[in-house]
Amino acid sequence: MEPPKGLITRILELAFMLALSAYLIRTAAYWIQEVWPILLTIAIIVTVTIIGIRIWRHRHDDLGKW
């Protein structure tokens, strides 16, 4: 069995994990700020394509109406 950790060790581990988490979240936020226009453009293109395909299929389908 592993001996229990001391209070100082747990506090240092928590501080390290908190600092690492803050750094990673900040890095991710900066990355999203840089690429959001590209991601938005891709999302709009995909949405318009899906809607266009569904409309085209409905118009060329022999089944009923909307």
PDB file of N, CA, C and O in Angstrom:
ATOM      1  N   MET A   1       0.827  -1.192   0.000  1.00  0.00           N
ATOM      2  CA  MET A   1       0.000   0.000   0.000  1.00  0.00           C
ATOM      3  C   MET A   1       0.863   1.244   0.000  1.00  0.00           C
ATOM      4  O   MET A   1       1.937   1.263   0.561  1.00  0.00           O
ATOM      5  N   GLU A   2       0.306   2.225  -0.597  1.00  0.00           N
ATOM      6  CA  GLU A   2       1.003   3.501  -0.680  1.00  0.00           C
ATOM      7  C   GLU A   2       0.737   4.305   0.582  1.00  0.00           C
ATOM      8  O   GLU A   2      -0.404   4.375   1.058  1.00  0.00           O
ATOM      9  N   PRO A   3       1.771   4.920   1.140  1.00  0.00           N
ATOM     10  CA  PRO A   3       1.540   5.724   2.353  1.00  0.00           C
ATOM     11  C   PRO A   3       0.720   6.963   2.014  1.00  0.00           C
ATOM     12  O   PRO A   3       0.776   7.460   0.891  1.00  0.00           O
ATOM     13  N   PRO A   4      -0.049   7.465   2.959  1.00  0.00           N
ATOM     14  CA  PRO A   4      -0.860   8.656   2.694  1.00  0.00           C
ATOM     15  C   PRO A   4       0.034   9.871   2.405  1.00  0.00           C
ATOM     16  O   PRO A   4       1.125   9.994   2.939  1.00  0.00           O
ATOM     17  N   LYS A   5      -0.467  10.728   1.547  1.00  0.00           N
ATOM     18  CA  LYS A   5       0.290  11.914   1.168  1.00  0.00           C
ATOM     19  C   LYS A   5       0.113  12.998   2.221  1.00  0.00           C
ATOM     20  O   LYS A   5      -0.953  13.129   2.832  1.00  0.00           O
ATOM     21  N   GLY A   6       1.134  13.783   2.383  1.00  0.00           N
ATOM     22  CA  GLY A   6       1.067  14.888   3.328  1.00  0.00           C
ATOM     23  C   GLY A   6       0.257  16.037   2.773  1.00  0.00           C
ATOM     24  O   GLY A   6      -0.009  16.131   1.564  1.00  0.00           O
ATOM     25  N   LEU A   7      -0.112  16.933   3.654  1.00  0.00           N
ATOM     26  CA  LEU A   7      -0.931  18.074   3.267  1.00  0.00           C
ATOM     27  C   LEU A   7      -0.189  18.980   2.284  1.00  0.00           C
ATOM     28  O   LEU A   7      -0.759  19.423   1.280  1.00  0.00           O
ATOM     29  N   ILE A   8       1.086  19.220   2.541  1.00  0.00           N
ATOM     30  CA  ILE A   8       1.872  20.079   1.649  1.00  0.00           C
ATOM     31  C   ILE A   8       1.975  19.464   0.260  1.00  0.00           C
ATOM     32  O   ILE A   8       1.846  20.161  -0.757  1.00  0.00           O
ATOM     33  N   THR A   9       2.182  18.168   0.179  1.00  0.00           N
ATOM     34  CA  THR A   9       2.289  17.484  -1.110  1.00  0.00           C
ATOM     35  C   THR A   9       0.989  17.612  -1.895  1.00  0.00           C
ATOM     36  O   THR A   9       0.998  17.891  -3.098  1.00  0.00           O
ATOM     37  N   ARG A  10      -0.126  17.425  -1.223  1.00  0.00           N
ATOM     38  CA  ARG A  10      -1.424  17.547  -1.898  1.00  0.00           C
ATOM     39  C   ARG A  10      -1.672  18.973  -2.362  1.00  0.00           C
ATOM     40  O   ARG A  10      -2.199  19.208  -3.459  1.00  0.00           O
ATOM     41  N   ILE A  11      -1.293  19.957  -1.559  1.00  0.00           N
ATOM     42  CA  ILE A  11      -1.480  21.357  -1.949  1.00  0.00           C
ATOM     43  C   ILE A  11      -0.613  21.686  -3.160  1.00  0.00           C
ATOM     44  O   ILE A  11      -1.061  22.350  -4.099  1.00  0.00           O
ATOM     45  N   LEU A  12       0.634  21.207  -3.169  1.00  0.00           N
ATOM     46  CA  LEU A  12       1.511  21.462  -4.312  1.00  0.00           C
ATOM     47  C   LEU A  12       0.995  20.785  -5.571  1.00  0.00           C
ATOM     48  O   LEU A  12       1.052  21.371  -6.660  1.00  0.00           O
ATOM     49  N   GLU A  13       0.498  19.568  -5.447  1.00  0.00           N
ATOM     50  CA  GLU A  13      -0.082  18.877  -6.603  1.00  0.00           C
ATOM     51  C   GLU A  13      -1.291  19.647  -7.131  1.00  0.00           C
ATOM     52  O   GLU A  13      -1.460  19.807  -8.345  1.00  0.00           O
ATOM     53  N   LEU A  14      -2.146  20.111  -6.242  1.00  0.00           N
ATOM     54  CA  LEU A  14      -3.317  20.883  -6.640  1.00  0.00           C
ATOM     55  C   LEU A  14      -2.905  22.181  -7.336  1.00  0.00           C
ATOM     56  O   LEU A  14      -3.474  22.541  -8.370  1.00  0.00           O
ATOM     57  N   ALA A  15      -1.918  22.866  -6.795  1.00  0.00           N
ATOM     58  CA  ALA A  15      -1.456  24.120  -7.396  1.00  0.00           C
ATOM     59  C   ALA A  15      -0.879  23.867  -8.791  1.00  0.00           C
ATOM     60  O   ALA A  15      -1.135  24.634  -9.726  1.00  0.00           O
ATOM     61  N   PHE A  16      -0.113  22.790  -8.949  1.00  0.00           N
ATOM     62  CA  PHE A  16       0.452  22.462 -10.251  1.00  0.00           C
ATOM     63  C   PHE A  16      -0.652  22.139 -11.256  1.00  0.00           C
ATOM     64  O   PHE A  16      -0.639  22.625 -12.389  1.00  0.00           O
ATOM     65  N   MET A  17      -1.613  21.335 -10.858  1.00  0.00           N
ATOM     66  CA  MET A  17      -2.717  20.979 -11.760  1.00  0.00           C
ATOM     67  C   MET A  17      -3.554  22.208 -12.112  1.00  0.00           C
ATOM     68  O   MET A  17      -3.999  22.348 -13.254  1.00  0.00           O
ATOM     69  N   LEU A  18      -3.765  23.088 -11.158  1.00  0.00           N
ATOM     70  CA  LEU A  18      -4.525  24.310 -11.425  1.00  0.00           C
ATOM     71  C   LEU A  18      -3.790  25.203 -12.417  1.00  0.00           C
ATOM     72  O   LEU A  18      -4.397  25.737 -13.355  1.00  0.00           O
ATOM     73  N   ALA A  19      -2.475  25.357 -12.230  1.00  0.00           N
ATOM     74  CA  ALA A  19      -1.690  26.179 -13.155  1.00  0.00           C
ATOM     75  C   ALA A  19      -1.675  25.561 -14.549  1.00  0.00           C
ATOM     76  O   ALA A  19      -1.811  26.267 -15.560  1.00  0.00           O
ATOM     77  N   LEU A  20      -1.523  24.247 -14.638  1.00  0.00           N
ATOM     78  CA  LEU A  20      -1.530  23.572 -15.930  1.00  0.00           C
ATOM     79  C   LEU A  20      -2.887  23.712 -16.617  1.00  0.00           C
ATOM     80  O   LEU A  20      -2.962  23.991 -17.816  1.00  0.00           O
ATOM     81  N   SER A  21      -3.959  23.556 -15.867  1.00  0.00           N
ATOM     82  CA  SER A  21      -5.304  23.703 -16.423  1.00  0.00           C
ATOM     83  C   SER A  21      -5.537  25.121 -16.930  1.00  0.00           C
ATOM     84  O   SER A  21      -6.088  25.318 -18.018  1.00  0.00           O
ATOM     85  N   ALA A  22      -5.124  26.103 -16.168  1.00  0.00           N
ATOM     86  CA  ALA A  22      -5.296  27.501 -16.592  1.00  0.00           C
ATOM     87  C   ALA A  22      -4.515  27.770 -17.872  1.00  0.00           C
ATOM     88  O   ALA A  22      -5.014  28.434 -18.786  1.00  0.00           O
ATOM     89  N   TYR A  23      -3.294  27.242 -17.959  1.00  0.00           N
ATOM     90  CA  TYR A  23      -2.487  27.435 -19.165  1.00  0.00           C
ATOM     91  C   TYR A  23      -3.151  26.783 -20.377  1.00  0.00           C
ATOM     92  O   TYR A  23      -3.234  27.394 -21.453  1.00  0.00           O
ATOM     93  N   LEU A  24      -3.642  25.565 -20.222  1.00  0.00           N
ATOM     94  CA  LEU A  24      -4.266  24.857 -21.341  1.00  0.00           C
ATOM     95  C   LEU A  24      -5.563  25.524 -21.776  1.00  0.00           C
ATOM     96  O   LEU A  24      -5.843  25.638 -22.976  1.00  0.00           O
ATOM     97  N   ILE A  25      -6.352  25.991 -20.830  1.00  0.00           N
ATOM     98  CA  ILE A  25      -7.608  26.675 -21.163  1.00  0.00           C
ATOM     99  C   ILE A  25      -7.304  27.987 -21.890  1.00  0.00           C
ATOM    100  O   ILE A  25      -7.956  28.327 -22.880  1.00  0.00           O
ATOM    101  N   ARG A  26      -6.298  28.729 -21.424  1.00  0.00           N
ATOM    102  CA  ARG A  26      -5.917  29.976 -22.079  1.00  0.00           C
ATOM    103  C   ARG A  26      -5.422  29.724 -23.500  1.00  0.00           C
ATOM    104  O   ARG A  26      -5.799  30.437 -24.441  1.00  0.00           O
ATOM    105  N   THR A  27      -4.613  28.690 -23.662  1.00  0.00           N
ATOM    106  CA  THR A  27      -4.108  28.347 -24.992  1.00  0.00           C
ATOM    107  C   THR A  27      -5.256  27.964 -25.921  1.00  0.00           C
ATOM    108  O   THR A  27      -5.302  28.385 -27.083  1.00  0.00           O
ATOM    109  N   ALA A  28      -6.205  27.180 -25.421  1.00  0.00           N
ATOM    110  CA  ALA A  28      -7.356  26.780 -26.238  1.00  0.00           C
ATOM    111  C   ALA A  28      -8.211  27.984 -26.604  1.00  0.00           C
ATOM    112  O   ALA A  28      -8.697  28.090 -27.737  1.00  0.00           O
ATOM    113  N   ALA A  29      -8.384  28.913 -25.681  1.00  0.00           N
ATOM    114  CA  ALA A  29      -9.186  30.111 -25.969  1.00  0.00           C
ATOM    115  C   ALA A  29      -8.522  30.960 -27.052  1.00  0.00           C
ATOM    116  O   ALA A  29      -9.201  31.453 -27.964  1.00  0.00           O
ATOM    117  N   TYR A  30      -7.209  31.128 -26.980  1.00  0.00           N
ATOM    118  CA  TYR A  30      -6.505  31.883 -28.024  1.00  0.00           C
ATOM    119  C   TYR A  30      -6.595  31.180 -29.368  1.00  0.00           C
ATOM    120  O   TYR A  30      -6.753  31.818 -30.408  1.00  0.00           O
ATOM    121  N   TRP A  31      -6.496  29.866 -29.360  1.00  0.00           N
ATOM    122  CA  TRP A  31      -6.575  29.110 -30.615  1.00  0.00           C
ATOM    123  C   TRP A  31      -7.963  29.260 -31.236  1.00  0.00           C
ATOM    124  O   TRP A  31      -8.086  29.471 -32.440  1.00  0.00           O
ATOM    125  N   ILE A  32      -8.995  29.182 -30.423  1.00  0.00           N
ATOM    126  CA  ILE A  32     -10.361  29.330 -30.940  1.00  0.00           C
ATOM    127  C   ILE A  32     -10.581  30.739 -31.481  1.00  0.00           C
ATOM    128  O   ILE A  32     -11.238  30.923 -32.506  1.00  0.00           O
ATOM    129  N   GLN A  33     -10.015  31.743 -30.818  1.00  0.00           N
ATOM    130  CA  GLN A  33     -10.141  33.114 -31.321  1.00  0.00           C
ATOM    131  C   GLN A  33      -9.494  33.270 -32.687  1.00  0.00           C
ATOM    132  O   GLN A  33      -9.951  34.061 -33.508  1.00  0.00           O
ATOM    133  N   GLU A  34      -8.442  32.531 -32.944  1.00  0.00           N
ATOM    134  CA  GLU A  34      -7.757  32.641 -34.227  1.00  0.00           C
ATOM    135  C   GLU A  34      -8.476  31.907 -35.345  1.00  0.00           C
ATOM    136  O   GLU A  34      -8.440  32.339 -36.494  1.00  0.00           O
ATOM    137  N   VAL A  35      -9.114  30.777 -35.043  1.00  0.00           N
ATOM    138  CA  VAL A  35      -9.672  29.952 -36.111  1.00  0.00           C
ATOM    139  C   VAL A  35     -11.197  30.002 -36.205  1.00  0.00           C
ATOM    140  O   VAL A  35     -11.769  29.328 -37.061  1.00  0.00           O
ATOM    141  N   TRP A  36     -11.866  30.787 -35.353  1.00  0.00           N
ATOM    142  CA  TRP A  36     -13.337  30.748 -35.387  1.00  0.00           C
ATOM    143  C   TRP A  36     -13.920  31.180 -36.724  1.00  0.00           C
ATOM    144  O   TRP A  36     -14.956  30.638 -37.136  1.00  0.00           O
ATOM    145  N   PRO A  37     -13.346  32.136 -37.451  1.00  0.00           N
ATOM    146  CA  PRO A  37     -13.956  32.473 -38.750  1.00  0.00           C
ATOM    147  C   PRO A  37     -13.910  31.299 -39.731  1.00  0.00           C
ATOM    148  O   PRO A  37     -14.866  31.067 -40.477  1.00  0.00           O
ATOM    149  N   ILE A  38     -12.820  30.555 -39.712  1.00  0.00           N
ATOM    150  CA  ILE A  38     -12.705  29.386 -40.597  1.00  0.00           C
ATOM    151  C   ILE A  38     -13.717  28.323 -40.195  1.00  0.00           C
ATOM    152  O   ILE A  38     -14.398  27.745 -41.050  1.00  0.00           O
ATOM    153  N   LEU A  39     -13.821  28.073 -38.897  1.00  0.00           N
ATOM    154  CA  LEU A  39     -14.778  27.065 -38.425  1.00  0.00           C
ATOM    155  C   LEU A  39     -16.212  27.481 -38.746  1.00  0.00           C
ATOM    156  O   LEU A  39     -17.042  26.648 -39.139  1.00  0.00           O
ATOM    157  N   LEU A  40     -16.523  28.762 -38.597  1.00  0.00           N
ATOM    158  CA  LEU A  40     -17.861  29.256 -38.912  1.00  0.00           C
ATOM    159  C   LEU A  40     -18.152  29.112 -40.401  1.00  0.00           C
ATOM    160  O   LEU A  40     -19.254  28.696 -40.784  1.00  0.00           O
ATOM    161  N   THR A  41     -17.174  29.415 -41.238  1.00  0.00           N
ATOM    162  CA  THR A  41     -17.346  29.272 -42.691  1.00  0.00           C
ATOM    163  C   THR A  41     -17.612  27.820 -43.067  1.00  0.00           C
ATOM    164  O   THR A  41     -18.522  27.533 -43.850  1.00  0.00           O
ATOM    165  N   ILE A  42     -16.848  26.916 -42.489  1.00  0.00           N
ATOM    166  CA  ILE A  42     -17.050  25.492 -42.768  1.00  0.00           C
ATOM    167  C   ILE A  42     -18.432  25.044 -42.308  1.00  0.00           C
ATOM    168  O   ILE A  42     -19.135  24.312 -43.021  1.00  0.00           O
ATOM    169  N   ALA A  43     -18.858  25.487 -41.127  1.00  0.00           N
ATOM    170  CA  ALA A  43     -20.182  25.112 -40.618  1.00  0.00           C
ATOM    171  C   ALA A  43     -21.297  25.640 -41.515  1.00  0.00           C
ATOM    172  O   ALA A  43     -22.284  24.931 -41.778  1.00  0.00           O
ATOM    173  N   ILE A  44     -21.162  26.863 -42.013  1.00  0.00           N
ATOM    174  CA  ILE A  44     -22.182  27.431 -42.900  1.00  0.00           C
ATOM    175  C   ILE A  44     -22.232  26.660 -44.218  1.00  0.00           C
ATOM    176  O   ILE A  44     -23.319  26.347 -44.719  1.00  0.00           O
ATOM    177  N   ILE A  45     -21.061  26.335 -44.775  1.00  0.00           N
ATOM    178  CA  ILE A  45     -21.026  25.576 -46.026  1.00  0.00           C
ATOM    179  C   ILE A  45     -21.675  24.212 -45.860  1.00  0.00           C
ATOM    180  O   ILE A  45     -22.476  23.780 -46.706  1.00  0.00           O
ATOM    181  N   VAL A  46     -21.365  23.528 -44.765  1.00  0.00           N
ATOM    182  CA  VAL A  46     -21.956  22.205 -44.528  1.00  0.00           C
ATOM    183  C   VAL A  46     -23.466  22.310 -44.357  1.00  0.00           C
ATOM    184  O   VAL A  46     -24.224  21.517 -44.915  1.00  0.00           O
ATOM    185  N   THR A  47     -23.921  23.312 -43.598  1.00  0.00           N
ATOM    186  CA  THR A  47     -25.360  23.488 -43.377  1.00  0.00           C
ATOM    187  C   THR A  47     -26.088  23.781 -44.682  1.00  0.00           C
ATOM    188  O   THR A  47     -27.139  23.176 -44.968  1.00  0.00           O
ATOM    189  N   VAL A  48     -25.552  24.692 -45.479  1.00  0.00           N
ATOM    190  CA  VAL A  48     -26.188  25.029 -46.757  1.00  0.00           C
ATOM    191  C   VAL A  48     -26.199  23.814 -47.685  1.00  0.00           C
ATOM    192  O   VAL A  48     -27.190  23.548 -48.371  1.00  0.00           O
ATOM    193  N   THR A  49     -25.118  23.041 -47.696  1.00  0.00           N
ATOM    194  CA  THR A  49     -25.056  21.836 -48.530  1.00  0.00           C
ATOM    195  C   THR A  49     -26.103  20.816 -48.113  1.00  0.00           C
ATOM    196  O   THR A  49     -26.807  20.256 -48.964  1.00  0.00           O
ATOM    197  N   ILE A  50     -26.223  20.581 -46.828  1.00  0.00           N
ATOM    198  CA  ILE A  50     -27.209  19.606 -46.340  1.00  0.00           C
ATOM    199  C   ILE A  50     -28.625  20.061 -46.690  1.00  0.00           C
ATOM    200  O   ILE A  50     -29.449  19.267 -47.170  1.00  0.00           O
ATOM    201  N   ILE A  51     -28.931  21.337 -46.458  1.00  0.00           N
ATOM    202  CA  ILE A  51     -30.267  21.846 -46.780  1.00  0.00           C
ATOM    203  C   ILE A  51     -30.518  21.761 -48.283  1.00  0.00           C
ATOM    204  O   ILE A  51     -31.602  21.360 -48.732  1.00  0.00           O
ATOM    205  N   GLY A  52     -29.509  22.122 -49.091  1.00  0.00           N
ATOM    206  CA  GLY A  52     -29.655  22.041 -50.541  1.00  0.00           C
ATOM    207  C   GLY A  52     -29.903  20.621 -51.025  1.00  0.00           C
ATOM    208  O   GLY A  52     -30.759  20.390 -51.890  1.00  0.00           O
ATOM    209  N   ILE A  53     -29.178  19.671 -50.477  1.00  0.00           N
ATOM    210  CA  ILE A  53     -29.380  18.263 -50.871  1.00  0.00           C
ATOM    211  C   ILE A  53     -30.777  17.793 -50.487  1.00  0.00           C
ATOM    212  O   ILE A  53     -31.444  17.105 -51.264  1.00  0.00           O
ATOM    213  N   ARG A  54     -31.236  18.182 -49.294  1.00  0.00           N
ATOM    214  CA  ARG A  54     -32.580  17.756 -48.867  1.00  0.00           C
ATOM    215  C   ARG A  54     -33.659  18.369 -49.758  1.00  0.00           C
ATOM    216  O   ARG A  54     -34.638  17.704 -50.108  1.00  0.00           O
ATOM    217  N   ILE A  55     -33.503  19.627 -50.126  1.00  0.00           N
ATOM    218  CA  ILE A  55     -34.486  20.265 -51.024  1.00  0.00           C
ATOM    219  C   ILE A  55     -34.440  19.606 -52.404  1.00  0.00           C
ATOM    220  O   ILE A  55     -35.473  19.308 -52.998  1.00  0.00           O
ATOM    221  N   TRP A  56     -33.239  19.361 -52.922  1.00  0.00           N
ATOM    222  CA  TRP A  56     -33.103  18.728 -54.235  1.00  0.00           C
ATOM    223  C   TRP A  56     -33.724  17.331 -54.233  1.00  0.00           C
ATOM    224  O   TRP A  56     -34.441  16.966 -55.166  1.00  0.00           O
ATOM    225  N   ARG A  57     -33.475  16.567 -53.173  1.00  0.00           N
ATOM    226  CA  ARG A  57     -34.074  15.223 -53.098  1.00  0.00           C
ATOM    227  C   ARG A  57     -35.593  15.297 -53.039  1.00  0.00           C
ATOM    228  O   ARG A  57     -36.276  14.471 -53.625  1.00  0.00           O
ATOM    229  N   HIS A  58     -36.107  16.255 -52.276  1.00  0.00           N
ATOM    230  CA  HIS A  58     -37.561  16.361 -52.151  1.00  0.00           C
ATOM    231  C   HIS A  58     -38.194  16.728 -53.495  1.00  0.00           C
ATOM    232  O   HIS A  58     -39.234  16.190 -53.851  1.00  0.00           O
ATOM    233  N   ARG A  59     -37.575  17.609 -54.246  1.00  0.00           N
ATOM    234  CA  ARG A  59     -38.138  18.005 -55.541  1.00  0.00           C
ATOM    235  C   ARG A  59     -38.066  16.887 -56.572  1.00  0.00           C
ATOM    236  O   ARG A  59     -38.864  16.845 -57.491  1.00  0.00           O
ATOM    237  N   HIS A  60     -37.083  16.006 -56.440  1.00  0.00           N
ATOM    238  CA  HIS A  60     -36.927  14.921 -57.393  1.00  0.00           C
ATOM    239  C   HIS A  60     -37.481  13.602 -56.875  1.00  0.00           C
ATOM    240  O   HIS A  60     -37.259  12.546 -57.462  1.00  0.00           O
ATOM    241  N   ASP A  61     -38.195  13.672 -55.786  1.00  0.00           N
ATOM    242  CA  ASP A  61     -38.769  12.472 -55.193  1.00  0.00           C
ATOM    243  C   ASP A  61     -40.204  12.310 -55.724  1.00  0.00           C
ATOM    244  O   ASP A  61     -40.922  13.277 -55.903  1.00  0.00           O
ATOM    245  N   ASP A  62     -40.615  11.063 -55.944  1.00  0.00           N
ATOM    246  CA  ASP A  62     -41.950  10.810 -56.452  1.00  0.00           C
ATOM    247  C   ASP A  62     -42.982  10.748 -55.320  1.00  0.00           C
ATOM    248  O   ASP A  62     -44.177  10.585 -55.592  1.00  0.00           O
ATOM    249  N   LEU A  63     -42.533  10.836 -54.103  1.00  0.00           N
ATOM    250  CA  LEU A  63     -43.453  10.771 -52.967  1.00  0.00           C
ATOM    251  C   LEU A  63     -44.178  12.090 -52.813  1.00  0.00           C
ATOM    252  O   LEU A  63     -44.081  12.985 -53.651  1.00  0.00           O
ATOM    253  N   GLY A  64     -44.866  12.250 -51.721  1.00  0.00           N
ATOM    254  CA  GLY A  64     -45.770  13.371 -51.523  1.00  0.00           C
ATOM    255  C   GLY A  64     -45.106  14.727 -51.385  1.00  0.00           C
ATOM    256  O   GLY A  64     -44.026  14.986 -51.901  1.00  0.00           O
ATOM    257  N   LYS A  65     -45.804  15.572 -50.675  1.00  0.00           N
ATOM    258  CA  LYS A  65     -45.371  16.956 -50.514  1.00  0.00           C
ATOM    259  C   LYS A  65     -44.679  17.116 -49.176  1.00  0.00           C
ATOM    260  O   LYS A  65     -44.529  16.183 -48.417  1.00  0.00           O
ATOM    261  N   TRP A  66     -44.296  18.362 -48.870  1.00  0.00           N
ATOM    262  CA  TRP A  66     -43.631  18.645 -47.585  1.00  0.00           C
ATOM    263  C   TRP A  66     -44.515  18.140 -46.504  1.00  0.00           C
ATOM    264  O   TRP A  66     -44.375  17.813 -45.496  1.00  0.00           O
TER     265      TRP A  66
END
